[in-house]
PDB file of C-alpha atoms in Angstrom:
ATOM      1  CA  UNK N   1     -77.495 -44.267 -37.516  1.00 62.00           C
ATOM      2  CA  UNK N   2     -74.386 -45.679 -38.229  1.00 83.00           C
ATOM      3  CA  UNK N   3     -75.671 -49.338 -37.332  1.00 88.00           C
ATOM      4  CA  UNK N   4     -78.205 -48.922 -40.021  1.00 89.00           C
ATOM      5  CA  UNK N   5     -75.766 -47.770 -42.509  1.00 91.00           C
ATOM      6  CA  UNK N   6     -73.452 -50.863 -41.993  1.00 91.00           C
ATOM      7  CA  UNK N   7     -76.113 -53.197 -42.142  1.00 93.00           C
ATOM      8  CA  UNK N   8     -77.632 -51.662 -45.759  1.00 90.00           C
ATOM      9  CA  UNK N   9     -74.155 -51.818 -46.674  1.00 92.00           C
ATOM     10  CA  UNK N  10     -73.259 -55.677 -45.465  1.00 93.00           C
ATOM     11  CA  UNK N  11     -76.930 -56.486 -46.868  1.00 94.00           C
ATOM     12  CA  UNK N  12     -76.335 -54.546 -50.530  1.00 93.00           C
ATOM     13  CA  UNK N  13     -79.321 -53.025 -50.172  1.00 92.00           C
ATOM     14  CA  UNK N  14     -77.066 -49.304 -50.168  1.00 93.00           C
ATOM     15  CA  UNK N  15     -73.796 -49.241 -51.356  1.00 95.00           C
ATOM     16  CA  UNK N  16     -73.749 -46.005 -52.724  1.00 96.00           C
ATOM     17  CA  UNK N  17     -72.757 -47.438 -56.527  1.00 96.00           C
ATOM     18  CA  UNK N  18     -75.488 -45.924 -58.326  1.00 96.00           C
ATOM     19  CA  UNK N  19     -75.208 -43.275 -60.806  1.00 96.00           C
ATOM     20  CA  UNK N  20     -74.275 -40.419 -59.187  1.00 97.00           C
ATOM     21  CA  UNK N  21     -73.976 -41.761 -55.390  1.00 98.00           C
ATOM     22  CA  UNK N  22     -70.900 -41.398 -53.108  1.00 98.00           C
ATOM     23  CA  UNK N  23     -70.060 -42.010 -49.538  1.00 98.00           C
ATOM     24  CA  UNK N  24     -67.259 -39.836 -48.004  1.00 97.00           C
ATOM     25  CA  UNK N  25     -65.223 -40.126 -44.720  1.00 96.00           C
ATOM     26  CA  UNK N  26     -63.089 -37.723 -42.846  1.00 95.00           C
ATOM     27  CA  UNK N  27     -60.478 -38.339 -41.051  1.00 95.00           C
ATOM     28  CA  UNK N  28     -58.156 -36.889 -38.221  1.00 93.00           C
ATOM     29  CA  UNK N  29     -55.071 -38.928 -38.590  1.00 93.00           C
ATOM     30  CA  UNK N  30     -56.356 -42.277 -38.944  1.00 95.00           C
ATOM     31  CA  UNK N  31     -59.395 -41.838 -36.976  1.00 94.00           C
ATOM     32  CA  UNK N  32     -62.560 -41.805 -39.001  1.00 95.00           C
ATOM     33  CA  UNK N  33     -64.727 -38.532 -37.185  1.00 96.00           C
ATOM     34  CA  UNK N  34     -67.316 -38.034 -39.992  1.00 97.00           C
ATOM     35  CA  UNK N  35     -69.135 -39.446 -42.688  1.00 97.00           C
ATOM     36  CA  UNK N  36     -71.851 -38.283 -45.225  1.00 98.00           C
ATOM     37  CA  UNK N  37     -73.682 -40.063 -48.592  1.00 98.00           C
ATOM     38  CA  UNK N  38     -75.260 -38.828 -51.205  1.00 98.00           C
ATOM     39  CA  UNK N  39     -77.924 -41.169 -52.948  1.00 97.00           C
ATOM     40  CA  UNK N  40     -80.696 -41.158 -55.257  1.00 97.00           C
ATOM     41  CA  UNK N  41     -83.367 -40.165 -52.989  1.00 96.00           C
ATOM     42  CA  UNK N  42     -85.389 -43.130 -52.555  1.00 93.00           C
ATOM     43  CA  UNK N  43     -88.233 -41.164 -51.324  1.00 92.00           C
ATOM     44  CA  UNK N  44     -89.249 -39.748 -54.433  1.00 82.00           C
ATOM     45  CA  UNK N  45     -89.885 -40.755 -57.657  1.00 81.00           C
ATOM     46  CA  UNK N  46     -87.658 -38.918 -59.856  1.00 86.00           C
ATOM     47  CA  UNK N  47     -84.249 -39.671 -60.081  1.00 88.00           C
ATOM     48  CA  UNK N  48     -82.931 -36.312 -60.532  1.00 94.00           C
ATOM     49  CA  UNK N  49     -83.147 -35.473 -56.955  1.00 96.00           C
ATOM     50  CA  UNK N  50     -81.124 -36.567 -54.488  1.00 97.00           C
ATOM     51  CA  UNK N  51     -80.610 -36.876 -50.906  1.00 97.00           C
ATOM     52  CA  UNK N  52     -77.910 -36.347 -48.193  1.00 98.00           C
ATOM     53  CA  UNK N  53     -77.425 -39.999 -46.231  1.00 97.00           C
ATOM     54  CA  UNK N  54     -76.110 -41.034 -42.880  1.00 95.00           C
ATOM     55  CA  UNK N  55     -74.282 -37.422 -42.116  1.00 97.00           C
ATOM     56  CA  UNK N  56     -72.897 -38.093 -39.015  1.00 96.00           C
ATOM     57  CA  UNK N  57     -69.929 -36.104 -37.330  1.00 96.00           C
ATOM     58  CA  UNK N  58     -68.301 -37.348 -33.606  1.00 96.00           C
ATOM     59  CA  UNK N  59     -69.274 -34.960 -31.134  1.00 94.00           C
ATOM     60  CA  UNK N  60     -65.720 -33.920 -29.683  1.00 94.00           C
ATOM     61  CA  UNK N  61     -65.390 -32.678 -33.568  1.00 94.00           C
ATOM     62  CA  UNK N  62     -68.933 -30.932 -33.642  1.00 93.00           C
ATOM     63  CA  UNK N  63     -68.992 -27.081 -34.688  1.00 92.00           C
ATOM     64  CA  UNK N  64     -65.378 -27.826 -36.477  1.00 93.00           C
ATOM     65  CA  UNK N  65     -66.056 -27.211 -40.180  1.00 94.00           C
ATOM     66  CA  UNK N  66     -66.050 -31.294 -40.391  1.00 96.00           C
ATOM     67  CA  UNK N  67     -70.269 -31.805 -41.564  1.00 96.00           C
ATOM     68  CA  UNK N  68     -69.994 -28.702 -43.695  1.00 95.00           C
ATOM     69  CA  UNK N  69     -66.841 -29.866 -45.324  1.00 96.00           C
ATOM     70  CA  UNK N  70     -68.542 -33.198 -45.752  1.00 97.00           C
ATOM     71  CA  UNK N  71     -71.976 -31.747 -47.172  1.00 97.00           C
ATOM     72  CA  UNK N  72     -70.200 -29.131 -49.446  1.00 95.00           C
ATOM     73  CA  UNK N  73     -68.164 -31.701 -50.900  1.00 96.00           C
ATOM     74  CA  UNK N  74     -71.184 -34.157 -52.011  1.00 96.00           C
ATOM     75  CA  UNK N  75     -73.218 -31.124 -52.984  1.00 95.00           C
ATOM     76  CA  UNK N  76     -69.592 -30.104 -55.345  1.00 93.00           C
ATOM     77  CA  UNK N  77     -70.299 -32.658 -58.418  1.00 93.00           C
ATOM     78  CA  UNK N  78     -74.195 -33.339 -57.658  1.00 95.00           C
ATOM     79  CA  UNK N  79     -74.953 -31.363 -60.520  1.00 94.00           C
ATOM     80  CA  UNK N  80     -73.489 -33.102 -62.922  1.00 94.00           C
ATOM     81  CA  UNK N  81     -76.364 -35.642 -62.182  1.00 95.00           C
ATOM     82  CA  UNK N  82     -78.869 -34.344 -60.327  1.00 96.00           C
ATOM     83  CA  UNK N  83     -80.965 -31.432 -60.135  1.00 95.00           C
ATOM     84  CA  UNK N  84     -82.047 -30.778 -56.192  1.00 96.00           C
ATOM     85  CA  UNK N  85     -80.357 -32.039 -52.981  1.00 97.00           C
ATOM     86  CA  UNK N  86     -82.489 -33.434 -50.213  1.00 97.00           C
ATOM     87  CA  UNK N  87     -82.150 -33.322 -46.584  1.00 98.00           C
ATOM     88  CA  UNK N  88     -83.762 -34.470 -44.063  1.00 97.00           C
ATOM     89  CA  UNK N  89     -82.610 -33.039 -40.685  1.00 95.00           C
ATOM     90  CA  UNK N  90     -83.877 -33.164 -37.345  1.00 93.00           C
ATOM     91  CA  UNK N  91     -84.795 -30.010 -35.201  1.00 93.00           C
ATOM     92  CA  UNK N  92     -81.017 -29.515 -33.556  1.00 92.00           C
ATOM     93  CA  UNK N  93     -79.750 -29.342 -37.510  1.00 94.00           C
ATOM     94  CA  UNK N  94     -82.157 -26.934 -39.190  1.00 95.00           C
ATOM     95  CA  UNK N  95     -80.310 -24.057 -38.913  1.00 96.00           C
ATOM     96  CA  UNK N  96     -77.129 -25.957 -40.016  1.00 97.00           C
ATOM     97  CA  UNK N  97     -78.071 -26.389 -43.679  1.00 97.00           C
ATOM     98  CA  UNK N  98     -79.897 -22.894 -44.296  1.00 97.00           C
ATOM     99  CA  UNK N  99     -76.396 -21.963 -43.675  1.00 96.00           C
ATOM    100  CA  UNK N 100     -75.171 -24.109 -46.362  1.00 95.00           C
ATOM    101  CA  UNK N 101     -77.922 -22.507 -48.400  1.00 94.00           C
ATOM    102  CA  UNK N 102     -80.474 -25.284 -48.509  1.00 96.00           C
ATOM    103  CA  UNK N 103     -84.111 -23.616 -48.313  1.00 97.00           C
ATOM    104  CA  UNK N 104     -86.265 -25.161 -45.710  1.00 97.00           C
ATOM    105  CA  UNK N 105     -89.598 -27.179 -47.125  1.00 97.00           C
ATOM    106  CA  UNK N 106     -92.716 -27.170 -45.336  1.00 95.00           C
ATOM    107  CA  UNK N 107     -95.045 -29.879 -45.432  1.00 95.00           C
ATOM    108  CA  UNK N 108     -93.385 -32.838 -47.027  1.00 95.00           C
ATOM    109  CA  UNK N 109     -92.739 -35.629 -44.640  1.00 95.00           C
ATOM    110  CA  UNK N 110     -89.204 -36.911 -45.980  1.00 96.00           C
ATOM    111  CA  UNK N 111     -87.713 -33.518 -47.010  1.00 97.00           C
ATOM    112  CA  UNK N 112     -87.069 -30.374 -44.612  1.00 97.00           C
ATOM    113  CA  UNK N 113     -84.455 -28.815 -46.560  1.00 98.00           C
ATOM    114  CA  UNK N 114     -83.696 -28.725 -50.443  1.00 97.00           C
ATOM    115  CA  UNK N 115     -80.699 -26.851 -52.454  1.00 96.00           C
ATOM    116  CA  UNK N 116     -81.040 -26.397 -56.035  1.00 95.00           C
ATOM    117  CA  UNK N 117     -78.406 -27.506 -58.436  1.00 93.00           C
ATOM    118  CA  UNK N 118     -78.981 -26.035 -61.348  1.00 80.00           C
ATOM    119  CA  UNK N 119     -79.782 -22.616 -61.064  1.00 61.00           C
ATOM    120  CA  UNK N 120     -79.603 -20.039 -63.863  1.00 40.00           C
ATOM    121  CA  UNK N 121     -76.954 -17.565 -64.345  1.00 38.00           C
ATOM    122  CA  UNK N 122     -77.257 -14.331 -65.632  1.00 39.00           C
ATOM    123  CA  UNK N 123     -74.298 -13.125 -67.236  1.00 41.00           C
ATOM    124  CA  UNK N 124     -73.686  -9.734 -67.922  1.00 44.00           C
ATOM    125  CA  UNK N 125     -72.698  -9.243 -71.914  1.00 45.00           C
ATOM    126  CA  UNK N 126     -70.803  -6.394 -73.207  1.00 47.00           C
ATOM    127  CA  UNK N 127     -71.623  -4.543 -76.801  1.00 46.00           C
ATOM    128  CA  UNK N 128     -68.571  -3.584 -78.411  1.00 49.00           C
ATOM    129  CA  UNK N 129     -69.697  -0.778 -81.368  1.00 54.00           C
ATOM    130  CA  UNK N 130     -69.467  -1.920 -84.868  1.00 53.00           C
ATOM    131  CA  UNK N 131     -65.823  -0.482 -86.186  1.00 48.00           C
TER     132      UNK N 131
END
């Protein structure tokens, strides 16, 4: 995974520059042990979704906090220009991100797992009596 991702990056064919796209590292000391992306999901056409990219986490810091750290903090701004966050994830990570609170999509070859951005908030009001 991480071959692919330095090889879109050397080519320029992902850089994670577009509107809205980031690429995030974490770090124990100086040692890189995680990384995530967020990019315009190429898989669809509409350009207010978007998709988590390359999350990978080293396996001595699996089950650590590090990939929900990593996914909570791309999914922190998204809304501010997108609307849904896509995921892919294969069988061992399903129940990772219905954790996170992404709902699980059936039938949809390049998405398992969306979480909504923008969802409406009910707020409750208060009535003060005319004086």
């Amino acid at each position: 995974m991480l071959h692919r991702l330095d090889d879109n990056w050397r080519k320029g064919t992902n850089t994670f520059s577009r509107r809205g796209e980031i690429l995030l590292g974490a770090f124990s000391g100086d040692a890189l042990v995680g990384i995530c992306g967020r990019n315009i999901d190429p898989y669809g056409h509409d350009e207010a979704a978007c998709r988590v990219r390359h999350l990978y986490v080293q396996t001595a810091c699996r089950r650590s906090g590090v990939g929900r750290l990593l996914v909570e903090t791309i999914a922190s701004d998204a809304a501010e220009y997108f609307d849904r966050l896509n995921a892919r994830a294969p069988q061992g990570a399903l129940c990772f991100y219905e954790r996170l609170g992404f709902m699980r999509i059936e039938n949809d070859p390049h998405v398992t797992h969306r979480l909504p951005l923008h969802e409406a908030v009910t707020r409750p009001t208060l009535a003060l009596p005319s004086p």
